[in-house]
CSV table of C-alpha atoms in Angstrom, one decimal:
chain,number,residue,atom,x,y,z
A,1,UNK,CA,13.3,-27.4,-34.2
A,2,UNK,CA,14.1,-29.0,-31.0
A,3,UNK,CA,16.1,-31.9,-30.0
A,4,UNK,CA,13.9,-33.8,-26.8
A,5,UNK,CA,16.1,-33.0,-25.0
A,6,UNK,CA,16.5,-29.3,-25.5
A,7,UNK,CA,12.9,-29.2,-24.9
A,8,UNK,CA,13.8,-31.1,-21.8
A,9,UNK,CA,16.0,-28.0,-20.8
A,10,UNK,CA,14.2,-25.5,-21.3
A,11,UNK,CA,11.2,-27.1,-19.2
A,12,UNK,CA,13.6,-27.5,-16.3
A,13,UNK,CA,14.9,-24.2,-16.4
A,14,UNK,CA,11.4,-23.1,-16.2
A,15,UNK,CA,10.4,-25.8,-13.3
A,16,UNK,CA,13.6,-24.3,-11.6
A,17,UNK,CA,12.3,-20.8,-12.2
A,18,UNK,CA,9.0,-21.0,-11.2
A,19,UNK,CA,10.1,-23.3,-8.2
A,20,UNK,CA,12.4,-19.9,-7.4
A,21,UNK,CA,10.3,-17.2,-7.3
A,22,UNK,CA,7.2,-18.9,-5.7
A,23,UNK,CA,9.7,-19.5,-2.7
A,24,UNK,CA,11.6,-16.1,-3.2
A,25,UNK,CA,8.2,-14.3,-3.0
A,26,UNK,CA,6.9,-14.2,0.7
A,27,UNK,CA,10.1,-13.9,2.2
A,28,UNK,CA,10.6,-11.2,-0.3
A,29,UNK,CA,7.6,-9.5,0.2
A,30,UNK,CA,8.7,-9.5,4.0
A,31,UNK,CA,12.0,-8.3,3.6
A,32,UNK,CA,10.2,-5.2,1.5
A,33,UNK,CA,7.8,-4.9,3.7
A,34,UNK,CA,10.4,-4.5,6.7
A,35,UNK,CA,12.8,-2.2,5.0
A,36,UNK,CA,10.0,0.0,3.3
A,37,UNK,CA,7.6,0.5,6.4
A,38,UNK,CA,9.5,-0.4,9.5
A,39,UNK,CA,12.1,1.4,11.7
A,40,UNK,CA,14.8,-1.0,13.7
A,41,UNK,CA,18.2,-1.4,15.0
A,42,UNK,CA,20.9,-3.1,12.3
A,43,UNK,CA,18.0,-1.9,9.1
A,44,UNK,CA,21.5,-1.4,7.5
A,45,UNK,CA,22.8,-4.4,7.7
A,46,UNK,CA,20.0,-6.7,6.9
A,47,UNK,CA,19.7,-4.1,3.5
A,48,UNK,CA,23.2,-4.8,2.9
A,49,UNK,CA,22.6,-9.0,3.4
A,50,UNK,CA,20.0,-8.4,1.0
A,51,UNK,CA,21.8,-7.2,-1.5
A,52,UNK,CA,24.5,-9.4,-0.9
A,53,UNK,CA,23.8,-11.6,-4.0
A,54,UNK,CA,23.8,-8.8,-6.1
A,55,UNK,CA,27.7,-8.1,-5.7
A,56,UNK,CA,29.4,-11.1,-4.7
A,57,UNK,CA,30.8,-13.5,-7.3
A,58,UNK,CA,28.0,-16.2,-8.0
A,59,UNK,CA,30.9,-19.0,-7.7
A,60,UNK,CA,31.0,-17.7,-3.9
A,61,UNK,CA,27.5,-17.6,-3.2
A,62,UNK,CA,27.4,-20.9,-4.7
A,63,UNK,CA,29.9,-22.3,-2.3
A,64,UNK,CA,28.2,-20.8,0.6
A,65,UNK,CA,25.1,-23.1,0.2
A,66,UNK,CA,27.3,-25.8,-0.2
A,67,UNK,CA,28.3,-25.1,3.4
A,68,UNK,CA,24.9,-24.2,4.8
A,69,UNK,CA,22.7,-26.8,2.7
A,70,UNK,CA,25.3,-29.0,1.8
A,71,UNK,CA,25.3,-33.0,3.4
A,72,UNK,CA,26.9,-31.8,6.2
A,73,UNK,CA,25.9,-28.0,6.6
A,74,UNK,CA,23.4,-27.1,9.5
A,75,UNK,CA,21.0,-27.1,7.6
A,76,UNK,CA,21.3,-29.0,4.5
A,77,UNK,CA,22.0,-31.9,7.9
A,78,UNK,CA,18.4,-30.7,9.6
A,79,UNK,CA,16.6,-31.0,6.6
A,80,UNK,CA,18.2,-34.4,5.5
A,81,UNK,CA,17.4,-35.7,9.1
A,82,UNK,CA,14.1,-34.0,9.7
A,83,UNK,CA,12.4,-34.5,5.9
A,84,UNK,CA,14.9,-36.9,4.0
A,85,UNK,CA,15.3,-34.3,1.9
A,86,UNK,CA,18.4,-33.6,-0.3
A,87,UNK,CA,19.1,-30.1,-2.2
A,88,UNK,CA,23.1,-30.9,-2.9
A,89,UNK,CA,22.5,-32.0,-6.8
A,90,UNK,CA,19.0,-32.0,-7.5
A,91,UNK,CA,16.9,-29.5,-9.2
A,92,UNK,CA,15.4,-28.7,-5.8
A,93,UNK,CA,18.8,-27.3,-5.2
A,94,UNK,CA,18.6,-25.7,-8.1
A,95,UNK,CA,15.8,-23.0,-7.5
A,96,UNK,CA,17.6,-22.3,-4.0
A,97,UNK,CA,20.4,-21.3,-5.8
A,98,UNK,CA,18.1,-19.2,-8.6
A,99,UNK,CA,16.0,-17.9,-5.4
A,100,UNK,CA,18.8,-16.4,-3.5
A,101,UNK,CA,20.2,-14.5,-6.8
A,102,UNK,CA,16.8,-13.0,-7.8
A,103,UNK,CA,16.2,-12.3,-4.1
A,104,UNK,CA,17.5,-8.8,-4.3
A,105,UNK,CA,16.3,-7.8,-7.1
A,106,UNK,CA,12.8,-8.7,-6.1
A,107,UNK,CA,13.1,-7.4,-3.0
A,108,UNK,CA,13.8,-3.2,-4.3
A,109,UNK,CA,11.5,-3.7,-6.9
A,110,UNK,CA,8.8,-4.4,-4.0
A,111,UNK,CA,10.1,-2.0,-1.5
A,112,UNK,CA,9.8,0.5,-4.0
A,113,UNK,CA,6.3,0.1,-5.2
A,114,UNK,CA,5.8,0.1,-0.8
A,115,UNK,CA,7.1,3.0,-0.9
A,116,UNK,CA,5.4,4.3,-3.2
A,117,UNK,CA,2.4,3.8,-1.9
A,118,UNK,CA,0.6,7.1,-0.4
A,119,UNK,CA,0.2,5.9,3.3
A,120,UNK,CA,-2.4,8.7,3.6
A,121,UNK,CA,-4.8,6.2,1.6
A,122,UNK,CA,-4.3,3.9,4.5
A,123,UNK,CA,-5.2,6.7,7.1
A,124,UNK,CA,-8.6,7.2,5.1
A,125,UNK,CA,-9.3,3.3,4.6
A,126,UNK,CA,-9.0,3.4,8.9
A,127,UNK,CA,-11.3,6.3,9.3
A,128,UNK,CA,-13.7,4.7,7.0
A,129,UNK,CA,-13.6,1.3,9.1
A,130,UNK,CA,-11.1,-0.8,8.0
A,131,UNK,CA,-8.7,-2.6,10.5
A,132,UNK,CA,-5.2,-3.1,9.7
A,133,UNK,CA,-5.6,-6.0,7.4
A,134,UNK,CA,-8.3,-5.1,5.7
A,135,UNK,CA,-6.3,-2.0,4.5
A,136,UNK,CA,-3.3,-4.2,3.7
A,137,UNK,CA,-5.2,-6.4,1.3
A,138,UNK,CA,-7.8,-3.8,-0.3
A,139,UNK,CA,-5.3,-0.6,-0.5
A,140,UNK,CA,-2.0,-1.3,0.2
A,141,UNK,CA,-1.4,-4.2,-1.5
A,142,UNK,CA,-3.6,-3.0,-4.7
A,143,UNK,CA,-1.5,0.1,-5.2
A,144,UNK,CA,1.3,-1.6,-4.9
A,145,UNK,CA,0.5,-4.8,-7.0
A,146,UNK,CA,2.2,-3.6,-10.3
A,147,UNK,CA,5.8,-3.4,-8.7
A,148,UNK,CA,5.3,-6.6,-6.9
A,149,UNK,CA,4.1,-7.8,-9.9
A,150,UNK,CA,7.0,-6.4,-12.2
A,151,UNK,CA,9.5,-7.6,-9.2
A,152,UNK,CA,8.8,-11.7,-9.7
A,153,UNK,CA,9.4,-10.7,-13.4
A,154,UNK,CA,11.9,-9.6,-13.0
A,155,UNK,CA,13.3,-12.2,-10.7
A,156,UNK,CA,11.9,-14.9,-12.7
A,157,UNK,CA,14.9,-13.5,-15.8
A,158,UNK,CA,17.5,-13.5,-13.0
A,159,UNK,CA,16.6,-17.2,-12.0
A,160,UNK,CA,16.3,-18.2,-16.1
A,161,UNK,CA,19.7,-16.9,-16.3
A,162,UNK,CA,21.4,-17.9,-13.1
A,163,UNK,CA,24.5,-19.5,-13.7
A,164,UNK,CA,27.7,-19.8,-10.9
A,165,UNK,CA,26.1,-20.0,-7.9
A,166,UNK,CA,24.4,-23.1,-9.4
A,167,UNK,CA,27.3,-25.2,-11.0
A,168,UNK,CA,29.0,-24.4,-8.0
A,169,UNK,CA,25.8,-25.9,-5.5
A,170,UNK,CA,24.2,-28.5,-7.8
A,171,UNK,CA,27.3,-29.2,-10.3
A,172,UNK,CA,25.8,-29.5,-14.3
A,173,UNK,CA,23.8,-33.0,-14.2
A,174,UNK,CA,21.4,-33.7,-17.3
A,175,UNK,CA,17.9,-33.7,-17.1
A,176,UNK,CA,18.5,-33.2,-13.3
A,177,UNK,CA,20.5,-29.5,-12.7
A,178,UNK,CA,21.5,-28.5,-16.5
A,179,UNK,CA,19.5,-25.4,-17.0
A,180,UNK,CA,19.7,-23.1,-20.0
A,181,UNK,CA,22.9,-21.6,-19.4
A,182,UNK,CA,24.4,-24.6,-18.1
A,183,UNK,CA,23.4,-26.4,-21.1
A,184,UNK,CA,25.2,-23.6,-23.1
A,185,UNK,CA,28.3,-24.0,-21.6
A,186,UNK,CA,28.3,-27.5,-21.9
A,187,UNK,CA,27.9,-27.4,-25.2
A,188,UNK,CA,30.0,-24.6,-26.0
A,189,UNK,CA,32.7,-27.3,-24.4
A,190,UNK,CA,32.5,-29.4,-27.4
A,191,UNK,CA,33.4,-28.6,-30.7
A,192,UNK,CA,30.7,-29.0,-33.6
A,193,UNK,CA,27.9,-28.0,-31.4
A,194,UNK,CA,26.9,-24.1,-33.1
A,195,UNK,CA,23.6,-24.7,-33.8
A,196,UNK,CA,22.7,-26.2,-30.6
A,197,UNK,CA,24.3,-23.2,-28.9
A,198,UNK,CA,22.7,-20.8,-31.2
A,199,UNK,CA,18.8,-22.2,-30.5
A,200,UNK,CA,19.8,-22.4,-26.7
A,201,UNK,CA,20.5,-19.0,-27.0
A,202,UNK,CA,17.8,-17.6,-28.9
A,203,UNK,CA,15.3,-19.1,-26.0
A,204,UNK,CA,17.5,-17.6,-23.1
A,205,UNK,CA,17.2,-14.1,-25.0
A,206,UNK,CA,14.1,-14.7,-25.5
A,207,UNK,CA,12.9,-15.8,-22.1
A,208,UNK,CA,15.0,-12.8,-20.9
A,209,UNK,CA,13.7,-9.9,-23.5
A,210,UNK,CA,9.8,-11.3,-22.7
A,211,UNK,CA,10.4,-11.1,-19.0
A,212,UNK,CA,12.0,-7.8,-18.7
A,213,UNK,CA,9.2,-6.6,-21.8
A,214,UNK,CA,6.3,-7.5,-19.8
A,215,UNK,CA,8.0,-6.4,-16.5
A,216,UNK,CA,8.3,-2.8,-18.0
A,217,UNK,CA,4.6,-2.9,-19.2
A,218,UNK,CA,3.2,-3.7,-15.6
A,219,UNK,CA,5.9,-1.2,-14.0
A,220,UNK,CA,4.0,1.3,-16.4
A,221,UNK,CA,0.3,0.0,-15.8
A,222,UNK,CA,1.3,0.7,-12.1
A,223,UNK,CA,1.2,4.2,-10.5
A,224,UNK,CA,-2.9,4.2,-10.4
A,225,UNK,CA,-1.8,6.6,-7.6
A,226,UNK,CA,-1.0,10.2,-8.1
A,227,UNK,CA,0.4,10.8,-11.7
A,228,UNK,CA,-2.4,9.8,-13.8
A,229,UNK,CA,-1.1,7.2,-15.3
A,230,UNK,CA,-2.3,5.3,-18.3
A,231,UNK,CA,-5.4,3.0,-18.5
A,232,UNK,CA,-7.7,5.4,-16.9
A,233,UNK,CA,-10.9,5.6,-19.0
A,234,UNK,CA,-11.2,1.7,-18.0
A,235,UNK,CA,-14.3,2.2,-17.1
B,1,UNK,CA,-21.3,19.1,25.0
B,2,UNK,CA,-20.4,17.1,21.8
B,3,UNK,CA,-17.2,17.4,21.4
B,4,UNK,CA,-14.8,17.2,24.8
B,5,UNK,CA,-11.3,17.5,23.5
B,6,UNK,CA,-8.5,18.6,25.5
B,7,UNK,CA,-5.1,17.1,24.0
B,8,UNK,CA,-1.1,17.9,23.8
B,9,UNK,CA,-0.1,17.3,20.4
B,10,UNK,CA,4.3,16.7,20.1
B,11,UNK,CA,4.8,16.7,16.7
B,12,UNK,CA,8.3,17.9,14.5
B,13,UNK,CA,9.3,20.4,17.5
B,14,UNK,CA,6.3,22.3,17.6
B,15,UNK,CA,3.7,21.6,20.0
B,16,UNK,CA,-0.5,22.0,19.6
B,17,UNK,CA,-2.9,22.5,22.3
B,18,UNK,CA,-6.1,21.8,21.3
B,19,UNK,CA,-8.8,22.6,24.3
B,20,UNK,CA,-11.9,23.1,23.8
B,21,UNK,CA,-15.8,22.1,24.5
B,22,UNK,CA,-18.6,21.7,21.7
B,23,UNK,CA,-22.3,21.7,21.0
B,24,UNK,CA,-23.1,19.9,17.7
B,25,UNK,CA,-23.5,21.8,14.9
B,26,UNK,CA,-20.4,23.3,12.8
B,27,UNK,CA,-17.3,23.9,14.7
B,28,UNK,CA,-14.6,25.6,12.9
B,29,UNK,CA,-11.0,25.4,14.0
B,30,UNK,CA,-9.9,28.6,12.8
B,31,UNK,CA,-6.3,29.6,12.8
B,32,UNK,CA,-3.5,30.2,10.8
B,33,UNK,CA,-1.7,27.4,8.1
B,34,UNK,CA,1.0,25.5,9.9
B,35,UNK,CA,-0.7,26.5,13.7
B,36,UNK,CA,-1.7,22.2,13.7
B,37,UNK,CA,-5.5,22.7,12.7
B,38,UNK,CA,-5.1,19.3,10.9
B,39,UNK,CA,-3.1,17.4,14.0
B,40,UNK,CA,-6.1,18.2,16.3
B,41,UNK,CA,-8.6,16.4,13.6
B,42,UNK,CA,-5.8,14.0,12.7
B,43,UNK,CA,-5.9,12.8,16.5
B,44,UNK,CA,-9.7,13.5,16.8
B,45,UNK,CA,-9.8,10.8,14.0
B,46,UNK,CA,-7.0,8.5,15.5
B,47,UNK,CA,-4.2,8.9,12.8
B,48,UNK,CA,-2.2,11.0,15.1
B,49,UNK,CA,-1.7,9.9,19.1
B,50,UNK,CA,-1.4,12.6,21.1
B,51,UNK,CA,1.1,13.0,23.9
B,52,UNK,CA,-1.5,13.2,26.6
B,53,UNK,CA,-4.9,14.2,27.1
B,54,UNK,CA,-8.5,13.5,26.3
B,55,UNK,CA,-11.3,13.4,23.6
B,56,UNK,CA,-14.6,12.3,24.0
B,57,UNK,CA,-16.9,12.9,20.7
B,58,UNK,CA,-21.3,12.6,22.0
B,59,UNK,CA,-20.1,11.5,25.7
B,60,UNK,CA,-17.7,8.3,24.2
B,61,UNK,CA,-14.3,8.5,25.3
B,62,UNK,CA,-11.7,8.3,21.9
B,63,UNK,CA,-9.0,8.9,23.9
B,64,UNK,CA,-7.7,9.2,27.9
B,65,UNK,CA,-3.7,9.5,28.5
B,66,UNK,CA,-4.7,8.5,31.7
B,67,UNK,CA,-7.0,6.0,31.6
B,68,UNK,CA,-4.9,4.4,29.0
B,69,UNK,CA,-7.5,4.4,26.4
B,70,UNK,CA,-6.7,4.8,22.8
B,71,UNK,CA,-9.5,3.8,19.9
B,72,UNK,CA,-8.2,2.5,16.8
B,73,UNK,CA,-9.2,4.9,14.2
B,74,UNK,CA,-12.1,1.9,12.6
B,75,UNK,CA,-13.8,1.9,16.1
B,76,UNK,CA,-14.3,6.5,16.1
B,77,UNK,CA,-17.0,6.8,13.7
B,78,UNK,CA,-15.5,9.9,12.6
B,79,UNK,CA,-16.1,10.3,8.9
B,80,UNK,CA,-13.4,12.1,7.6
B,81,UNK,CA,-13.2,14.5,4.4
B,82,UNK,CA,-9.5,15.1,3.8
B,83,UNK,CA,-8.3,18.4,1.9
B,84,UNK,CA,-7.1,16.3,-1.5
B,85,UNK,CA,-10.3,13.8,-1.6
B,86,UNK,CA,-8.2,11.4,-0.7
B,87,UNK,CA,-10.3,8.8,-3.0
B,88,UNK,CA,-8.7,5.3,-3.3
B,89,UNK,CA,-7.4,5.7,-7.3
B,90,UNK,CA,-7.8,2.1,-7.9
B,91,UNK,CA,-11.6,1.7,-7.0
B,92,UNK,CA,-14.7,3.5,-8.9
B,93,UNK,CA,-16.5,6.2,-7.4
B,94,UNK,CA,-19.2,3.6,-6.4
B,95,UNK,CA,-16.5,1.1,-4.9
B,96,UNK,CA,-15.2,4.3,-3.2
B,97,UNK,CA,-18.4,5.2,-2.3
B,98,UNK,CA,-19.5,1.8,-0.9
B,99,UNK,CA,-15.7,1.0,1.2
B,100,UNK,CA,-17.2,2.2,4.3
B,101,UNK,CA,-20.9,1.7,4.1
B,102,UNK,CA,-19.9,-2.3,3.4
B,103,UNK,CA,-17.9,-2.6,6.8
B,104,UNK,CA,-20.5,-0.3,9.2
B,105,UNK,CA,-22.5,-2.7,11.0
B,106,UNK,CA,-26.2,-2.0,9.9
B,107,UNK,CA,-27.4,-0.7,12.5
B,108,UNK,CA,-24.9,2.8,12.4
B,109,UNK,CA,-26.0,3.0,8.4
B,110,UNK,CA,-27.9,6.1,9.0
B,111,UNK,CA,-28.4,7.1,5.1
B,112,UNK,CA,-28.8,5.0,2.0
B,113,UNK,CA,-26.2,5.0,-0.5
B,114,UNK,CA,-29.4,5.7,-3.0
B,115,UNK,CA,-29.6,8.5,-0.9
B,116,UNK,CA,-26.2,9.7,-0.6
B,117,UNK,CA,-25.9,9.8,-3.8
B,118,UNK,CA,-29.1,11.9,-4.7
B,119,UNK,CA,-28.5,14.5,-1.8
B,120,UNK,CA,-25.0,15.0,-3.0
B,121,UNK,CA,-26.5,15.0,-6.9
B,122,UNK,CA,-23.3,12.5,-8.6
B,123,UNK,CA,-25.6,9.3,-9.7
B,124,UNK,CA,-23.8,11.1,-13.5
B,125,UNK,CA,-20.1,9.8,-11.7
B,126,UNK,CA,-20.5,6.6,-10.1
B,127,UNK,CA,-18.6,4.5,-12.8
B,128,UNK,CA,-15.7,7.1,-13.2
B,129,UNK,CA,-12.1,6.5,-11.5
B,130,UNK,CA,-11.5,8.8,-9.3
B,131,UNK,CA,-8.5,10.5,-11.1
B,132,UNK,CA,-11.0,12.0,-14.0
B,133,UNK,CA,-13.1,13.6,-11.4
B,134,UNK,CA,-12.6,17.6,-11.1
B,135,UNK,CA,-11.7,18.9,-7.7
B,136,UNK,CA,-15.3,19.4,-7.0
B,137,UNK,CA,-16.8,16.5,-7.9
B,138,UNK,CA,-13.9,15.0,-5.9
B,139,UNK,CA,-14.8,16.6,-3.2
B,140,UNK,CA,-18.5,15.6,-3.2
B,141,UNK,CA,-18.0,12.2,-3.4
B,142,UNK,CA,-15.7,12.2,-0.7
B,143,UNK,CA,-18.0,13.7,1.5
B,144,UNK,CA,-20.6,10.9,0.1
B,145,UNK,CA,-18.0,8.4,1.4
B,146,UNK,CA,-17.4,9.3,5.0
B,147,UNK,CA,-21.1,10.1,5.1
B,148,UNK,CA,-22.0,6.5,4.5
B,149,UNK,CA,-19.3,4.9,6.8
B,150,UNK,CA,-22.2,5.4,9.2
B,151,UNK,CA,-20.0,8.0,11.2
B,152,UNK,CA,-21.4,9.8,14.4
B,153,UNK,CA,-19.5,13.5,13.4
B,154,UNK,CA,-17.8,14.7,10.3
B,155,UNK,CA,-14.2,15.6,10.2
B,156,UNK,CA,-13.6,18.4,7.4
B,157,UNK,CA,-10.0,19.7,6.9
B,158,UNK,CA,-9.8,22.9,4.7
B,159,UNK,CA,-12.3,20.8,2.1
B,160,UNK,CA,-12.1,24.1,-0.3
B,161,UNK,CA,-9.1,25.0,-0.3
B,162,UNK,CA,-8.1,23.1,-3.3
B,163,UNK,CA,-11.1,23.9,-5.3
B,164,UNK,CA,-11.4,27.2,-7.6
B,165,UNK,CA,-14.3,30.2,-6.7
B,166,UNK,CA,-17.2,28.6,-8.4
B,167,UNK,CA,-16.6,25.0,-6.8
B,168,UNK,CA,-15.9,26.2,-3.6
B,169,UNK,CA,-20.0,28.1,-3.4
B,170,UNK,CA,-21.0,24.6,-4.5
B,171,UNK,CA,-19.1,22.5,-1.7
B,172,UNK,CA,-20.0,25.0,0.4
B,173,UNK,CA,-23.5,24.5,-0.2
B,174,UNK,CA,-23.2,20.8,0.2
B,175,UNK,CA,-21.9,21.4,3.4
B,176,UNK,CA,-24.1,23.7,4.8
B,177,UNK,CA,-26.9,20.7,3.5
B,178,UNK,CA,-25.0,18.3,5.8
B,179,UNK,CA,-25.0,20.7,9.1
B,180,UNK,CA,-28.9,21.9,8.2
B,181,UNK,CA,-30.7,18.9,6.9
B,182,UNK,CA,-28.8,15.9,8.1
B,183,UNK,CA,-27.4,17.9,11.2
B,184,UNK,CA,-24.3,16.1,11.3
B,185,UNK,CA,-21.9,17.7,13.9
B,186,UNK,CA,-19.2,18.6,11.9
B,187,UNK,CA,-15.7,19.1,13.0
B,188,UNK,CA,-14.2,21.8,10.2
B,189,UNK,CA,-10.3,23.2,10.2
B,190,UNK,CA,-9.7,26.2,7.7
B,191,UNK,CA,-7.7,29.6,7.7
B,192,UNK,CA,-10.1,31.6,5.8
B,193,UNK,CA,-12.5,33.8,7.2
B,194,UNK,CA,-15.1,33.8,5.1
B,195,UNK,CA,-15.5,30.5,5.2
B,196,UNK,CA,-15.8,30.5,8.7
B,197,UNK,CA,-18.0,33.0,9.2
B,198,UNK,CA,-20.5,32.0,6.7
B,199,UNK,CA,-21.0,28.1,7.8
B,200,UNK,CA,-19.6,27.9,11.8
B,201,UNK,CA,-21.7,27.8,14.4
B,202,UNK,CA,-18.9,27.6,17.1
B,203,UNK,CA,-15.5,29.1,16.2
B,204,UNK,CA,-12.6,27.5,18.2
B,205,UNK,CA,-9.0,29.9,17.7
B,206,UNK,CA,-5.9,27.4,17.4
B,207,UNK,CA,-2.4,29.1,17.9
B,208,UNK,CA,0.5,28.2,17.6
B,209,UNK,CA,2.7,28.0,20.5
């Protein structure tokens, strides 16, 4: 049904993907964490960086990690001299590019499921013994796993899809930067190419309608907490 | 005296003395809903910091403003039974059961989990999550789990008020089982008389100021 190559797409568009969210998801997680639980000067502002992404055209983003990671940005420059390593045009660069557009979108569907998380649980896990960690990993984090969960979802469609901030970083290089949608475009630049466009498409929807499906179906599992939610009689 | 506890509770504009001295047994804090009942056991428990003062629960300072002590709430021993249950929803009753009585060094594990559970009569619940539980069944297995965290007093705040007539003469019972047989001093905040008068041995009046 595929061409090698196609399948060759697709597997870097999921390589890209994965690269993205498995990067994206501490630093999300902290960002959450911070804006969910924490109380400081300039919360605003770094809610409004966050987000960021979300509203500004992709082609600018794009262009911004040209001048922060390009050859010579600061730190494209510190990691070229420090680690030999190279983002500008490889897939590498890539999954930057995908991380920093799913970045908001992971980070409110984690700082909601924090929210939502009954602190008073965390109160009784202390008077029952538990330090601070403890009740992090064996309430906190358990009662909030099915938004976290749904949030790399979620972000793993966004990276699948990610587009201008992308061309614009890593530029459209076969079997080295040409994702699904670039691939798309490319061959939407020829003429005589509809059926490959039409089986690249088919995968991105569905990549996309799988991701957000199961997304919705761990958002749902979720909310163990007060609303008895479904999956009760597990056991 | 078991409990010392002599603290100035700040908290939303309205502020709670809580002074008093008590032998073990059943202490009620008796006073009317909103007078900050719950922030005196919220700081005798160390989930609340008072704005200055002291506790000492059995002759172990909790809490000195002025000697700059301040217990994290794991290090009290202060089993607490919360108004709602307050059982983790993602854990059975046995994990729920078992949360504290796994992190209590061995030698504060003063009761059995074999005999928690027969003394409060739920070995029928253990494999049930916590949000098919009625109120009162809630409610004893919440007690069960403070009771094995291996803690040197209870904490009890309003534990029947959510519970309907015929629940609340069973909890009541269990409680009065807890102060009689396993004479657990027992911290306990409601605002209904009866209650009080039928299971406290010491009544301590909280007002609002």
């Amino acid at each position: 049904m595929l061409s090698p190559e196609e399948w060759q797409i697709v597997a870097l568009s999921l390589r890209v993907s994965f690269l993205a969210i498995l990067c994206t998801l501490p630093v999300a997680f902290g960002l959450a964490w911070l804006l969910a639980r924490k109380r400081f000067a300039g919360k605003i502002v770094l809610d409004a960086l966050v987000h960021l992404p979300l509203v500004l055209p992709p082609v600018v983003t794009g262009w911004l990690l040209l001048i922060v990671f390009g050859a010579n940005g600061p730190v494209g420059k510190l990691l070229h001299d420090l680690f030999g390593m190279t983002l500008m045009f490889r897939w590498t660069g890539a999954a930057l590019a995908a991380a920093i557009m799913a970045l908001p979108l992971m980070v409110r569907a984690m700082r909601l499921s924090l929210e939502a998380v009954d602190q008073r649980y965390e109160g009784a896990a202390r008077t029952l013994g538990a330090g601070p960690w403890r009740t992090f990993f064996e309430v906190t984090l358990p009662l909030a796993s099915p938004g976290i969960v749904a949030g790399m979802v979620l972000g793993f469609a966004r990276s699948i899809g990610e587009f201008g901030a992308t061309i614009t970083f890593v530029s459209n290089i076969p079997g080295e930067t040409r994702t699904l949608p670039l691939a798309i475009y490319t061959s939407l630049q020829l003429p005589g190419n509809e059926a490959a466009v039409t089986r690249l498409a088919l995968i991105s929807v569905a990549l996309s309608l799988g991701a957000l499906l199961l997304s919705e179906v761990l958002a749902r599992r979720g909310g163990l907490g007060s609303d008895g939610a479904k999956g009760s009689h597990v056991l | 005296m078991f409990f010392e506890i002599d603290i100035l509770i700040r908290r939303s504009g309205r502020t709670v003395h809580g002074d008093f001295k008590a032998l073990s047994g059943l202490t009620a804090l008796f006073g009317p809903s909103g007078s900050g009942k719950t922030s005196v056991l919220d700081a005798v428990a160390g989930l609340l910091k008072p704005e200055r003062g002291r506790i000492a629960v059995d002759g172990r300072v909790l809490f000195d403003s002025d000697a700059g002590i301040d217990l994290a709430p794991e290090q009290r021993a202060c089993g607490y039974v919360f108004q709602d249950g307050r059982l983790f929803p993602h854990r059975t009753v046995t994990q729920n059961l078992l949360f504290g009585w796994n992190l209590a060094p061995p030698d504060r594990r003063w009761m059995t989990p074999e005999d928690a559970i027969d003394f409060l009569g739920i070995d029928h619940l253990l494999d049930r999550m916590p949000r098919t539980l009625s109120g009162g069944e809630a409610q004893r297995v919440a007690i069960g789990r403070a009771l094995l965290s291996g803690p040197r007093c209870l904490l009890m705040d309003e534990p029947l008020a959510s519970l309907d007539e015929a629940r609340r003469e069973e909890i009541m019972r269990v409680i009065e089982k807890v102060r009689d047989e396993l004479r657990l001093p027992i911290l306990y905040v409601s605002h209904d008389r009866g209650e009080v008068e039928r299971l406290a041995d010491h009544v301590v009046p909280i007002h609002p100021k």
